[in-house]
XYZ file of C-alpha atoms in Angstrom:
411
model
C 2.907 -0.421 -10.994
C 4.390 3.000 -10.292
C 1.208 4.144 -8.534
C 1.028 1.025 -6.371
C 4.651 1.415 -5.359
C 4.053 5.034 -4.342
C 1.007 4.029 -2.301
C 2.937 1.255 -0.548
C 5.720 3.688 0.366
C 3.160 6.124 1.728
C 1.532 3.366 3.776
C 4.893 2.304 5.138
C 5.684 5.835 6.227
C 2.308 6.341 7.924
C 2.078 3.008 9.709
C 5.626 2.293 10.791
C 7.426 5.573 11.460
C 7.647 4.544 15.124
C 10.019 1.776 13.991
C 13.566 2.347 12.791
C 14.728 0.758 9.545
C 16.746 -1.805 11.512
C 13.715 -2.666 13.647
C 11.605 -3.246 10.540
C 14.270 -5.534 9.086
C 14.394 -7.403 12.387
C 10.598 -7.786 12.362
C 10.654 -9.224 8.867
C 13.538 -11.588 9.631
C 11.917 -12.889 12.824
C 8.571 -13.388 11.118
C 10.148 -15.337 8.259
C 11.999 -17.617 10.681
C 9.398 -18.052 13.411
C 6.049 -16.594 12.393
C 3.793 -14.368 14.470
C 4.940 -15.834 17.786
C 8.510 -14.723 17.160
C 7.643 -11.112 16.280
C 5.232 -10.698 19.186
C 7.971 -9.871 21.762
C 9.391 -7.219 19.423
C 5.992 -5.584 18.992
C 5.281 -5.817 22.739
C 8.588 -4.068 23.475
C 7.690 -1.228 21.112
C 4.272 -0.785 22.744
C 5.952 -0.726 26.169
C 8.455 1.842 24.913
C 5.621 4.058 23.716
C 3.821 3.788 27.049
C 6.922 4.460 29.160
C 9.017 6.950 27.208
C 9.337 10.305 28.978
C 9.331 13.722 27.385
C 10.980 16.315 29.638
C 10.431 19.935 28.610
C 12.379 22.639 30.452
C 10.772 26.071 30.717
C 12.978 28.863 31.994
C 13.043 32.632 32.178
C 13.009 35.467 34.681
C 10.211 36.021 37.191
C 7.054 37.560 35.747
C 7.760 36.593 32.139
C 4.937 34.051 31.938
C 6.625 30.684 32.580
C 3.843 29.330 34.766
C 1.105 30.462 32.392
C 2.890 28.745 29.498
C 3.268 25.511 31.485
C -0.416 25.565 32.396
C -1.538 26.334 28.840
C 0.516 23.469 27.410
C -1.286 21.110 29.798
C -4.737 22.540 29.075
C -5.020 23.999 32.583
C -5.898 27.393 34.013
C -4.178 28.951 37.018
C -6.951 27.999 39.488
C -7.121 24.351 38.384
C -5.839 21.582 40.600
C -2.211 20.829 39.808
C -1.640 24.104 37.950
C 1.656 25.939 38.256
C 1.377 28.971 40.531
C 1.221 32.218 38.567
C 3.191 34.965 40.343
C 5.329 37.937 39.329
C 7.820 37.068 42.055
C 10.447 34.360 41.627
C 8.927 31.567 43.717
C 10.749 28.681 42.007
C 13.833 27.740 44.054
C 14.542 24.396 42.366
C 13.383 22.588 39.218
C 9.687 21.849 39.741
C 7.939 19.169 37.699
C 4.408 19.479 36.353
C 3.042 16.307 34.805
C 0.525 16.278 32.001
C -2.931 15.574 33.499
C -3.697 12.731 31.039
C -0.223 11.539 29.993
C 2.002 11.639 33.111
C 5.093 10.618 31.114
C 5.046 14.144 29.626
C 6.638 16.487 32.159
C 7.109 20.247 31.964
C 9.791 21.582 34.301
C 9.650 25.082 35.747
C 13.282 26.144 36.205
C 14.332 29.088 38.384
C 15.433 32.152 36.462
C 19.120 32.312 35.596
C 21.254 35.062 37.082
C 19.506 35.334 40.446
C 21.448 35.532 43.726
C 20.682 31.878 44.439
C 21.446 30.742 40.882
C 24.220 32.861 39.320
C 24.891 32.121 35.654
C 28.153 30.265 36.274
C 26.454 27.682 38.536
C 23.104 27.452 36.808
C 23.771 24.616 34.377
C 25.195 22.278 37.006
C 22.388 22.974 39.471
C 19.631 22.520 36.896
C 20.967 19.183 35.535
C 20.465 20.249 31.925
C 21.219 16.889 30.355
C 17.917 15.355 31.490
C 15.739 17.692 29.400
C 14.743 17.009 25.794
C 14.512 20.675 24.826
C 14.283 24.126 26.372
C 11.739 26.919 26.116
C 13.324 30.272 27.035
C 10.567 32.717 27.931
C 11.062 36.456 28.158
C 8.958 39.622 28.120
C 9.160 42.392 26.992
C 12.716 41.702 25.719
C 15.291 38.950 25.831
C 18.075 39.656 28.318
C 21.803 39.026 28.571
C 21.070 36.097 30.871
C 18.717 34.586 28.276
C 21.539 34.749 25.732
C 24.053 33.143 28.118
C 21.579 30.390 28.817
C 20.994 29.711 25.110
C 24.726 29.559 24.444
C 25.262 26.991 27.198
C 22.313 24.895 26.007
C 23.771 24.937 22.500
C 27.163 23.869 23.858
C 25.489 20.794 25.344
C 23.967 19.948 21.966
C 20.394 20.555 23.107
C 17.608 22.397 21.274
C 16.211 25.691 22.558
C 13.423 28.003 21.455
C 12.735 31.610 22.411
C 9.109 32.377 23.301
C 7.703 35.853 23.744
C 4.354 35.460 25.550
C 1.616 38.017 26.257
C 1.644 39.069 22.608
C -2.103 39.780 22.761
C -1.447 42.322 25.530
C 1.258 43.977 23.426
C -1.046 44.217 20.403
C -3.872 45.674 22.493
C -1.516 48.409 23.716
C -0.541 49.281 20.132
C -4.219 49.384 19.069
C -5.000 51.958 21.749
C -2.129 54.171 20.621
C -2.743 54.175 16.867
C -5.652 54.876 14.583
C -4.358 52.557 11.897
C -3.454 49.071 12.999
C -2.447 46.028 10.952
C -1.923 43.005 13.137
C 0.378 41.064 10.794
C 2.643 44.080 10.352
C 2.905 44.615 14.101
C 3.635 40.936 14.703
C 6.410 41.012 12.119
C 7.909 44.140 13.707
C 8.002 42.522 17.142
C 9.359 39.254 15.768
C 12.071 41.018 13.736
C 13.083 43.141 16.740
C 13.498 40.032 18.910
C 15.492 38.172 16.262
C 17.769 41.141 15.538
C 18.438 41.730 19.252
C 19.381 38.086 19.771
C 21.606 38.053 16.694
C 23.418 41.175 17.902
C 23.951 39.440 21.248
C 25.637 36.485 19.537
C 22.836 33.985 18.819
C 22.940 32.888 15.185
C 19.615 32.046 13.508
C 17.471 32.357 16.686
C 13.972 30.867 16.568
C 11.473 33.255 18.163
C 7.771 32.511 18.659
C 5.076 34.978 19.695
C 2.221 33.443 21.670
C -0.764 34.287 23.861
C -1.326 32.525 27.156
C -5.087 32.980 26.775
C -5.419 31.901 23.131
C -2.607 29.404 22.749
C -3.716 28.323 19.268
C -3.279 31.847 17.847
C -0.189 33.648 16.545
C 2.971 31.484 16.449
C 1.915 28.486 18.529
C 1.167 26.338 15.498
C 4.569 27.220 14.021
C 6.299 26.419 17.317
C 4.508 23.086 17.506
C 5.509 22.133 13.951
C 9.160 23.017 14.614
C 9.166 20.881 17.758
C 7.604 17.974 15.880
C 10.309 18.203 13.212
C 13.130 18.407 15.757
C 12.040 15.569 18.063
C 12.919 11.908 17.353
C 9.959 9.777 16.235
C 8.935 8.260 19.577
C 9.097 11.549 21.476
C 7.384 13.358 18.599
C 4.453 10.975 18.956
C 4.280 11.567 22.717
C 4.428 15.346 22.229
C 1.582 15.370 19.688
C -0.661 13.206 21.870
C -0.085 15.557 24.824
C -1.226 18.697 22.973
C -4.499 20.247 24.167
C -7.334 19.881 21.618
C -7.370 23.491 20.462
C -7.905 22.910 16.732
C -9.212 20.288 14.343
C -5.704 19.968 12.936
C -4.402 18.794 16.314
C -7.169 16.155 16.434
C -6.120 14.877 12.992
C -2.475 14.705 14.043
C -3.443 12.665 17.095
C -5.447 10.254 14.978
C -2.472 9.745 12.682
C -0.225 8.910 15.650
C -2.746 6.560 17.242
C -3.286 4.786 13.915
C 0.343 3.663 14.100
C -0.535 1.675 17.211
C -3.551 -0.094 15.761
C -1.744 -2.871 13.901
C 0.658 -3.417 16.834
C -2.171 -3.781 19.345
C -4.120 -5.985 16.926
C -1.122 -8.280 16.518
C -0.727 -8.627 20.281
C -4.451 -9.006 20.841
C -4.657 -11.831 18.320
C -1.753 -13.787 19.804
C -1.496 -13.139 23.520
C -3.894 -14.952 25.860
C -6.610 -15.420 23.256
C -9.856 -14.815 25.154
C -12.887 -15.226 22.873
C -15.748 -12.763 23.072
C -18.953 -14.598 24.042
C -21.001 -15.435 20.953
C -18.298 -14.574 18.436
C -15.401 -16.644 17.210
C -12.879 -13.870 17.802
C -9.587 -14.931 19.349
C -8.117 -11.881 21.045
C -6.962 -10.509 24.365
C -9.953 -8.439 25.476
C -7.808 -6.520 27.967
C -5.496 -5.260 25.217
C -8.410 -4.365 22.975
C -10.338 -2.494 25.668
C -7.146 -0.869 26.976
C -6.351 0.383 23.476
C -9.778 1.987 23.071
C -9.576 3.637 26.508
C -6.112 4.998 25.635
C -7.379 6.381 22.323
C -10.223 8.095 24.146
C -7.901 9.688 26.708
C -5.438 10.947 24.072
C -8.299 12.446 22.058
C -9.559 14.343 25.107
C -12.879 12.502 25.471
C -12.558 11.405 29.083
C -14.560 13.365 31.645
C -11.622 15.296 33.118
C -10.352 16.391 29.689
C -13.828 17.560 28.634
C -14.144 19.620 31.802
C -10.762 21.268 31.221
C -11.594 22.096 27.607
C -15.026 23.467 28.534
C -13.433 25.728 31.113
C -10.834 26.892 28.598
C -13.522 27.630 26.008
C -15.858 29.281 28.530
C -18.645 26.807 27.757
C -20.754 24.587 30.046
C -19.266 21.098 30.050
C -22.758 19.735 29.336
C -22.653 21.532 25.993
C -19.523 19.619 25.003
C -20.773 16.312 26.365
C -23.994 16.694 24.369
C -22.117 16.239 21.063
C -20.276 13.106 22.223
C -22.162 10.069 20.935
C -21.800 6.329 20.438
C -20.732 3.284 22.467
C -17.019 4.196 22.455
C -17.447 7.027 24.966
C -19.074 5.001 27.765
C -17.718 2.062 29.703
C -16.060 -0.380 27.293
C -17.261 -3.878 28.176
C -16.936 -7.307 26.521
C -20.607 -6.973 25.549
C -19.885 -3.798 23.578
C -16.929 -5.513 21.896
C -19.257 -8.403 21.086
C -21.747 -6.124 19.313
C -18.987 -4.335 17.416
C -17.492 -7.655 16.361
C -20.785 -8.882 14.934
C -20.958 -5.755 12.803
C -17.348 -6.089 11.729
C -17.711 -9.771 10.843
C -20.014 -8.755 8.003
C -17.245 -6.687 6.422
C -15.262 -8.468 3.734
C -11.581 -7.683 4.302
C -9.778 -8.153 1.017
C -6.134 -8.911 0.537
C -5.953 -5.877 -1.717
C -7.127 -3.573 1.076
C -4.436 -4.846 3.410
C -1.777 -4.643 0.723
C -2.574 -0.972 0.241
C -2.905 -0.198 3.939
C 0.032 -2.062 5.434
C 3.625 -2.713 4.493
C 4.470 -6.249 3.296
C 5.881 -7.538 6.589
C 2.806 -6.349 8.495
C 0.502 -7.757 5.824
C 2.226 -11.112 6.272
C 1.711 -10.981 10.028
C -1.987 -10.274 9.561
C -2.261 -13.091 7.066
C -1.466 -15.479 9.895
C -4.976 -15.380 11.348
C -8.425 -13.908 10.802
C -8.684 -12.891 14.476
C -5.908 -10.364 13.925
C -7.803 -8.938 10.965
C -10.964 -8.682 13.037
C -9.192 -6.941 15.903
C -7.527 -4.545 13.483
C -10.921 -3.594 12.070
C -12.395 -3.184 15.548
C -9.598 -0.872 16.693
C -9.636 1.098 13.433
C -13.392 1.557 13.661
C -13.161 2.637 17.294
C -10.441 5.173 16.441
C -12.551 6.592 13.593
C -15.548 6.907 15.902
C -13.564 8.593 18.680
C -11.874 10.975 16.246
C -15.236 12.093 14.898
C -16.405 12.739 18.467
C -13.251 14.749 19.177
C -13.894 16.848 16.058
C -17.439 17.620 17.235
C -16.167 18.587 20.688
C -13.606 21.046 19.285
C -16.272 22.617 17.055
C -18.668 22.889 19.997
C -15.943 24.396 22.196
C -14.658 27.031 19.782
C -17.606 27.391 17.411
C -15.647 27.608 14.175
C -14.446 25.470 11.306
C -11.696 27.860 10.274
C -9.015 25.458 11.476
C -10.573 22.491 9.697
C -7.700 20.740 7.879
C -8.097 20.756 4.115
């Protein structure tokens, strides 16, 4: 009994963390009083929220510190790509400039002018930049954090917002040290730089500053993974999900995180697909909304970086021919998703016996009850789960082909 209870709690956490405790109680209450039809609007609202929620990331710092390069790297772009932020050592930003994520346009990185310039003195900066609209702030500086950076952090803190100090170009700094010294230990040098930054900020009045050392060329190295984990912990659940899905596919760990987030959508989309506008697939007794099912698969593919534009960006980043990455992408999920493909998948799925025990272990009780309302929901759930598994495996192969290593393979 104890083991089953632990497994159920784990399943609840993994499948429903996009819902608050009150929302889950509301789902259960509505299902008990009105069945699947009554919970459908609640699930539809949550899906709409996920599709429409914005994540606004403010990136600020003085000219030449690497703001534009950071913004481009976070979107998987290089400086010469269409839509990339202009990389320049002169302060060219005269007002907040938005840069939307190329695949998820509801994720927006904002390039803010540097604080303390003639046009934006420190005492007017906050009002002009409309700080309240941003979810968190990245304060970028190189080679050291300045008095203006400290003032900015203090004002952000006063507003109750999160901020993080980023020191870019760390690979350049390390290369300079290597040329000067015969003996060089990278971890020791990184710790020296990190400690210097933290101590300087503490002496300037910032308590417990969070400093991250990154490279604009190799974003996945050094402190980027630590920065990403801190952001995930600090963001509320819905925005955390959006942030993870917007990350460039630099490591196998990122791919696994994306799969975990997308898995949370599977049962919601299956519920809607089994209830709304039931359109049967020709040749199979499967009541579902084909548009929702196909739309879900296309969304999974885009988030996992398997659309053509994403593959081209990753190939360019990795310095590989895009054909080399495309060559490892296999299966029906990566081409045009048609009712005929859904039909063939459904025939294969119909042979799978879906036991009540499997659902009890995989879904929380209220969701299990919803699925018990009709076999079409079970079928759609299996179709979406299978598609997500297939796409995730393709994304893994692409990352391995791009970077040629398994060292970041999650254990």
